[in-house]
Tab-separated table of C-alpha atoms and ligand atoms in Angstrom:
chain	number	residue	atom	x	y	z
M	1	UNK	CA	119.073	140.682	86.526
M	2	UNK	CA	119.877	141.396	90.169
M	3	UNK	CA	120.775	138.331	92.174
M	4	UNK	CA	117.932	138.733	94.674
M	5	UNK	CA	115.345	139.030	91.927
M	6	UNK	CA	116.793	136.165	89.927
M	7	UNK	CA	116.548	133.808	92.907
M	8	UNK	CA	113.163	135.091	94.098
M	9	UNK	CA	111.719	134.656	90.576
M	10	UNK	CA	112.690	130.988	90.716
M	11	UNK	CA	110.279	130.516	93.632
M	12	UNK	CA	112.794	130.449	96.517
M	13	UNK	CA	110.754	133.059	98.410
M	14	UNK	CA	110.082	136.772	98.460
M	15	UNK	CA	112.942	139.194	97.817
M	16	UNK	CA	113.061	139.636	101.597
M	17	UNK	CA	113.412	135.860	102.099
M	18	UNK	CA	116.219	135.749	99.530
M	19	UNK	CA	118.053	138.640	101.193
M	20	UNK	CA	117.963	136.613	104.396
M	21	UNK	CA	119.432	133.596	102.581
M	22	UNK	CA	122.221	135.827	101.278
M	23	UNK	CA	122.901	137.353	104.686
M	24	UNK	CA	123.071	133.874	106.198
M	25	UNK	CA	125.840	132.995	103.690
M	26	UNK	CA	123.770	130.178	102.174
M	27	UNK	CA	124.164	131.445	98.594
M	28	UNK	CA	127.586	130.773	97.078
M	29	UNK	CA	129.452	130.407	93.820
M	30	UNK	CA	130.566	126.926	92.758
M	31	UNK	CA	134.038	127.719	94.137
M	32	UNK	CA	132.490	128.354	97.579
M	33	UNK	CA	132.710	132.173	97.548
M	34	UNK	CA	129.764	133.588	99.492
M	35	UNK	CA	127.550	135.837	97.378
M	36	UNK	CA	125.972	139.034	98.687
M	37	UNK	CA	123.145	141.246	97.559
M	38	UNK	CA	124.447	143.326	94.629
M	39	UNK	CA	126.969	140.723	93.373
M	40	UNK	CA	126.636	139.592	89.773
M	41	UNK	CA	126.599	135.880	89.027
M	42	UNK	CA	125.521	133.559	86.248
M	43	UNK	CA	122.658	131.181	86.979
M	44	UNK	CA	124.819	128.058	86.542
M	45	UNK	CA	127.459	129.397	88.963
M	46	UNK	CA	125.008	129.907	91.864
M	47	UNK	CA	124.448	127.340	94.625
M	48	UNK	CA	122.046	127.514	97.562
M	49	UNK	CA	123.103	125.353	100.500
M	50	UNK	CA	125.495	123.704	98.052
M	51	UNK	CA	122.689	122.733	95.645
M	52	UNK	CA	122.353	123.907	92.037
M	53	UNK	CA	119.535	126.341	91.348
M	54	UNK	CA	116.306	125.137	89.764
M	55	UNK	CA	116.201	125.441	85.960
M	56	UNK	CA	116.560	128.984	84.600
M	57	UNK	CA	113.803	130.970	82.953
M	58	UNK	CA	112.944	129.698	79.476
M	59	UNK	CA	112.760	126.052	80.498
M	60	UNK	CA	110.477	123.426	78.971
M	61	UNK	CA	109.457	120.288	80.873
M	62	UNK	CA	107.700	117.140	79.797
M	63	UNK	CA	105.423	115.342	82.226
M	64	UNK	CA	103.909	111.891	81.820
M	65	UNK	CA	100.534	112.870	83.237
M	66	UNK	CA	98.561	110.231	85.113
M	67	UNK	CA	94.756	110.188	85.131
M	68	UNK	CA	93.084	112.166	87.914
M	69	UNK	CA	95.144	115.379	87.664
M	70	UNK	CA	93.856	118.630	86.144
M	71	UNK	CA	95.960	121.209	84.321
M	72	UNK	CA	94.366	124.234	85.997
M	73	UNK	CA	94.675	125.376	89.591
M	74	UNK	CA	91.148	126.802	89.339
M	75	UNK	CA	89.681	123.317	88.832
M	76	UNK	CA	88.873	121.289	91.943
M	77	UNK	CA	90.988	118.262	92.840
M	78	UNK	CA	94.584	117.325	92.248
M	79	UNK	CA	96.611	119.477	89.839
M	80	UNK	CA	99.632	118.596	87.723
M	81	UNK	CA	101.778	121.001	89.796
M	82	UNK	CA	101.614	118.453	92.619
M	83	UNK	CA	103.816	116.215	90.453
M	84	UNK	CA	106.548	118.882	90.152
M	85	UNK	CA	108.833	120.302	92.859
M	86	UNK	CA	106.723	122.538	95.122
M	87	UNK	CA	108.888	125.589	94.374
M	88	UNK	CA	107.911	125.489	90.680
M	89	UNK	CA	104.459	126.755	91.595
M	90	UNK	CA	105.903	130.018	92.935
M	91	UNK	CA	108.038	130.973	89.944
M	92	UNK	CA	107.675	134.245	88.080
M	93	UNK	CA	106.954	133.898	85.207
M	94	UNK	CA	104.909	130.835	86.034
M	95	UNK	CA	105.472	127.442	84.463
M	96	UNK	CA	102.232	126.830	82.579
M	97	UNK	CA	100.891	123.773	80.766
M	98	UNK	CA	101.148	124.033	76.977
M	99	UNK	CA	97.481	123.470	76.162
M	100	UNK	CA	95.471	121.193	78.413
M	101	UNK	CA	94.789	117.549	78.897
M	102	UNK	CA	91.505	116.570	80.532
M	103	UNK	CA	91.624	115.249	84.071
M	104	UNK	CA	91.321	111.665	82.861
M	105	UNK	CA	93.636	111.943	79.853
M	106	UNK	CA	97.115	110.518	80.408
M	107	UNK	CA	100.418	111.056	78.651
M	108	UNK	CA	102.622	113.770	77.249
M	109	UNK	CA	102.105	117.218	78.734
M	110	UNK	CA	104.589	120.019	78.089
M	111	UNK	CA	104.985	122.904	80.531
M	112	UNK	CA	107.001	126.060	80.059
M	113	UNK	CA	107.584	129.558	81.423
M	114	UNK	CA	108.345	130.798	77.900
M	115	UNK	CA	105.090	132.462	76.852
M	116	UNK	CA	106.182	132.987	73.241
M	117	UNK	CA	107.127	129.349	72.812
M	118	UNK	CA	103.850	128.262	74.425
M	119	UNK	CA	101.858	130.295	71.897
M	120	UNK	CA	103.997	129.051	69.006
M	121	UNK	CA	103.188	125.450	69.959
M	122	UNK	CA	99.448	125.878	70.478
M	123	UNK	CA	98.874	128.309	67.596
M	124	UNK	CA	96.690	126.670	64.918
M	125	UNK	CA	99.078	128.185	62.354
M	126	UNK	CA	101.940	126.082	63.710
M	127	UNK	CA	100.129	122.869	62.649
M	128	UNK	CA	101.901	120.858	65.334
M	129	UNK	CA	100.476	117.309	65.128
M	130	UNK	CA	99.364	115.726	68.388
M	131	UNK	CA	99.009	111.966	68.493
M	132	UNK	CA	96.495	110.288	70.830
M	133	UNK	CA	95.548	106.708	71.525
M	134	UNK	CA	91.924	106.131	72.440
M	135	UNK	CA	90.223	103.063	73.831
M	136	UNK	CA	86.585	103.041	72.849
M	137	UNK	CA	83.378	101.689	74.357
M	138	UNK	CA	82.158	100.290	71.022
M	139	UNK	CA	83.921	98.744	68.016
M	140	UNK	CA	85.008	101.087	65.208
M	141	UNK	CA	82.549	100.929	62.297
M	142	UNK	CA	85.126	101.704	59.597
M	143	UNK	CA	83.454	105.041	58.689
M	144	UNK	CA	85.356	107.126	61.220
M	145	UNK	CA	88.565	107.417	59.174
M	146	UNK	CA	86.863	109.207	56.255
M	147	UNK	CA	84.622	111.335	58.473
M	148	UNK	CA	87.592	112.574	60.537
M	149	UNK	CA	89.723	113.130	57.420
M	150	UNK	CA	86.997	115.078	55.611
M	151	UNK	CA	87.632	118.501	57.128
M	152	UNK	CA	83.855	118.963	57.335
M	153	UNK	CA	83.034	117.465	60.729
M	154	UNK	CA	81.217	120.053	62.855
M	155	UNK	CA	81.169	119.556	66.601
M	156	UNK	CA	78.173	120.786	68.618
M	157	UNK	CA	78.287	124.535	69.381
M	158	UNK	CA	81.347	125.093	67.145
M	159	UNK	CA	81.280	127.638	64.329
M	160	UNK	CA	83.888	126.062	62.056
M	161	UNK	CA	84.468	122.452	61.016
M	162	UNK	CA	87.424	120.517	62.357
M	163	UNK	CA	90.595	120.374	60.328
M	164	UNK	CA	91.228	116.960	58.766
M	165	UNK	CA	92.480	114.398	61.298
M	166	UNK	CA	94.110	111.024	60.677
M	167	UNK	CA	92.720	107.855	62.241
M	168	UNK	CA	94.522	104.548	62.366
M	169	UNK	CA	92.621	101.564	63.785
M	170	UNK	CA	94.818	99.652	66.250
M	171	UNK	CA	92.224	97.012	67.026
M	172	UNK	CA	88.457	96.887	66.951
M	173	UNK	CA	88.049	99.211	69.953
M	174	UNK	CA	91.344	101.081	69.841
M	175	UNK	CA	92.483	103.900	67.569
M	176	UNK	CA	95.401	106.238	67.070
M	177	UNK	CA	94.293	109.723	66.095
M	178	UNK	CA	96.464	112.604	64.912
M	179	UNK	CA	95.009	116.105	65.189
M	180	UNK	CA	96.457	119.552	64.509
M	181	UNK	CA	94.101	121.537	66.720
M	182	UNK	CA	93.365	121.541	70.429
M	183	UNK	CA	89.683	122.271	70.795
M	184	UNK	CA	87.891	121.645	74.070
M	185	UNK	CA	87.561	117.870	74.714
M	186	UNK	CA	88.217	117.489	70.995
M	187	UNK	CA	88.873	113.757	70.731
M	188	UNK	CA	86.089	112.770	73.124
M	189	UNK	CA	83.658	114.969	71.163
M	190	UNK	CA	84.868	113.604	67.818
M	191	UNK	CA	84.100	110.039	68.849
M	192	UNK	CA	80.793	111.129	70.429
M	193	UNK	CA	79.916	112.714	67.057
M	194	UNK	CA	80.243	109.276	65.391
M	195	UNK	CA	78.228	107.501	68.111
M	196	UNK	CA	81.088	106.118	70.144
M	197	UNK	CA	82.518	106.902	73.571
M	198	UNK	CA	86.159	107.320	74.635
M	199	UNK	CA	86.943	105.153	77.674
M	200	UNK	CA	90.630	106.022	77.989
M	201	UNK	CA	92.720	108.631	76.212
M	202	UNK	CA	96.505	108.907	76.118
M	203	UNK	CA	98.628	111.529	74.349
M	204	UNK	CA	101.650	109.762	72.932
M	205	UNK	CA	103.348	112.468	70.881
M	206	UNK	CA	103.562	116.202	70.151
M	207	UNK	CA	105.342	116.856	66.837
M	208	UNK	CA	108.224	114.388	66.798
M	209	UNK	CA	108.545	114.396	70.589
M	210	UNK	CA	107.401	111.388	72.600
M	211	UNK	CA	107.646	110.270	76.218
M	212	UNK	CA	110.461	107.784	75.635
M	213	UNK	CA	110.956	105.809	78.844
M	214	UNK	CA	109.564	108.503	81.172
M	215	UNK	CA	107.420	106.723	83.772
M	216	UNK	CA	103.850	107.806	84.496
M	217	UNK	CA	103.885	110.637	87.047
M	218	UNK	CA	107.511	111.574	86.290
M	219	UNK	CA	108.832	114.724	84.601
M	220	UNK	CA	112.091	115.904	83.067
M	221	UNK	CA	113.533	118.983	81.385
M	222	UNK	CA	113.781	119.058	77.599
M	223	UNK	CA	117.374	119.292	76.452
M	224	UNK	CA	119.366	120.194	73.354
M	225	UNK	CA	117.342	119.964	70.159
M	226	UNK	CA	114.239	118.484	71.822
M	227	UNK	CA	112.267	121.740	71.563
M	228	UNK	CA	112.963	121.739	67.811
M	229	UNK	CA	111.491	118.216	67.653
M	230	UNK	CA	108.096	119.689	68.600
M	231	UNK	CA	108.057	121.523	65.278
M	232	UNK	CA	109.785	118.814	63.223
X	1	URA	N1	90.987	115.658	73.402
X	1	URA	C1	90.232	115.366	74.479
X	1	URA	O1	89.063	115.045	74.355
X	1	URA	N2	90.812	115.430	75.696
X	1	URA	C2	92.105	115.730	75.888
X	1	URA	O2	92.579	115.745	77.029
X	1	URA	C3	92.881	116.034	74.768
X	1	URA	C4	92.300	115.989	73.533
């Protein structure tokens, strides 16, 4: 890809803006050689004002989402992009959330600009387990485990029953729930269907990937075999 396009696609500005950066001698190789429009260079060899470029196309990030942020720019209020470097919002292709978490759900959110990977993760065929922890308004009755595992639970206005889900009671008003799907407000609606109400919801894991020691509100790039862990 041409240098100007490569840099512009990473959100550093329009192609015109990037040409100006090049003309000003602000884009160099690691050895300090000034790059010009038309030069060829590898992503990891390019510096702007001495700084490494933002991650290349095909990146996957994990964010520890706090409550109060939405995953869609079309929803009102604060959006998860506000927790990432501003430039990330202007990338082409865009970095998009892999599925959604509700505004008040916290925890593990993946974002990527790799559309194929995104669809592989959210596809129902992939069967990627997602693990949530829910705090409930009322004590568990003990019936929920079998109802959720049955594969017959129908949510209002849905045409097909939910796939079996696994519930583990953590205490009388707290449960860990593993689901394979990602239907709209799924966990909140599942507990509403058994007469309860979710007070707080946290996604702890996607596949074998968890947040580790990532603080709430922080993000980091996935590295090495971490993408494979999603499907492990
Ligand atoms: N289920 C929900 O109800 N909300 C989420 O954010 C995720 C799963």
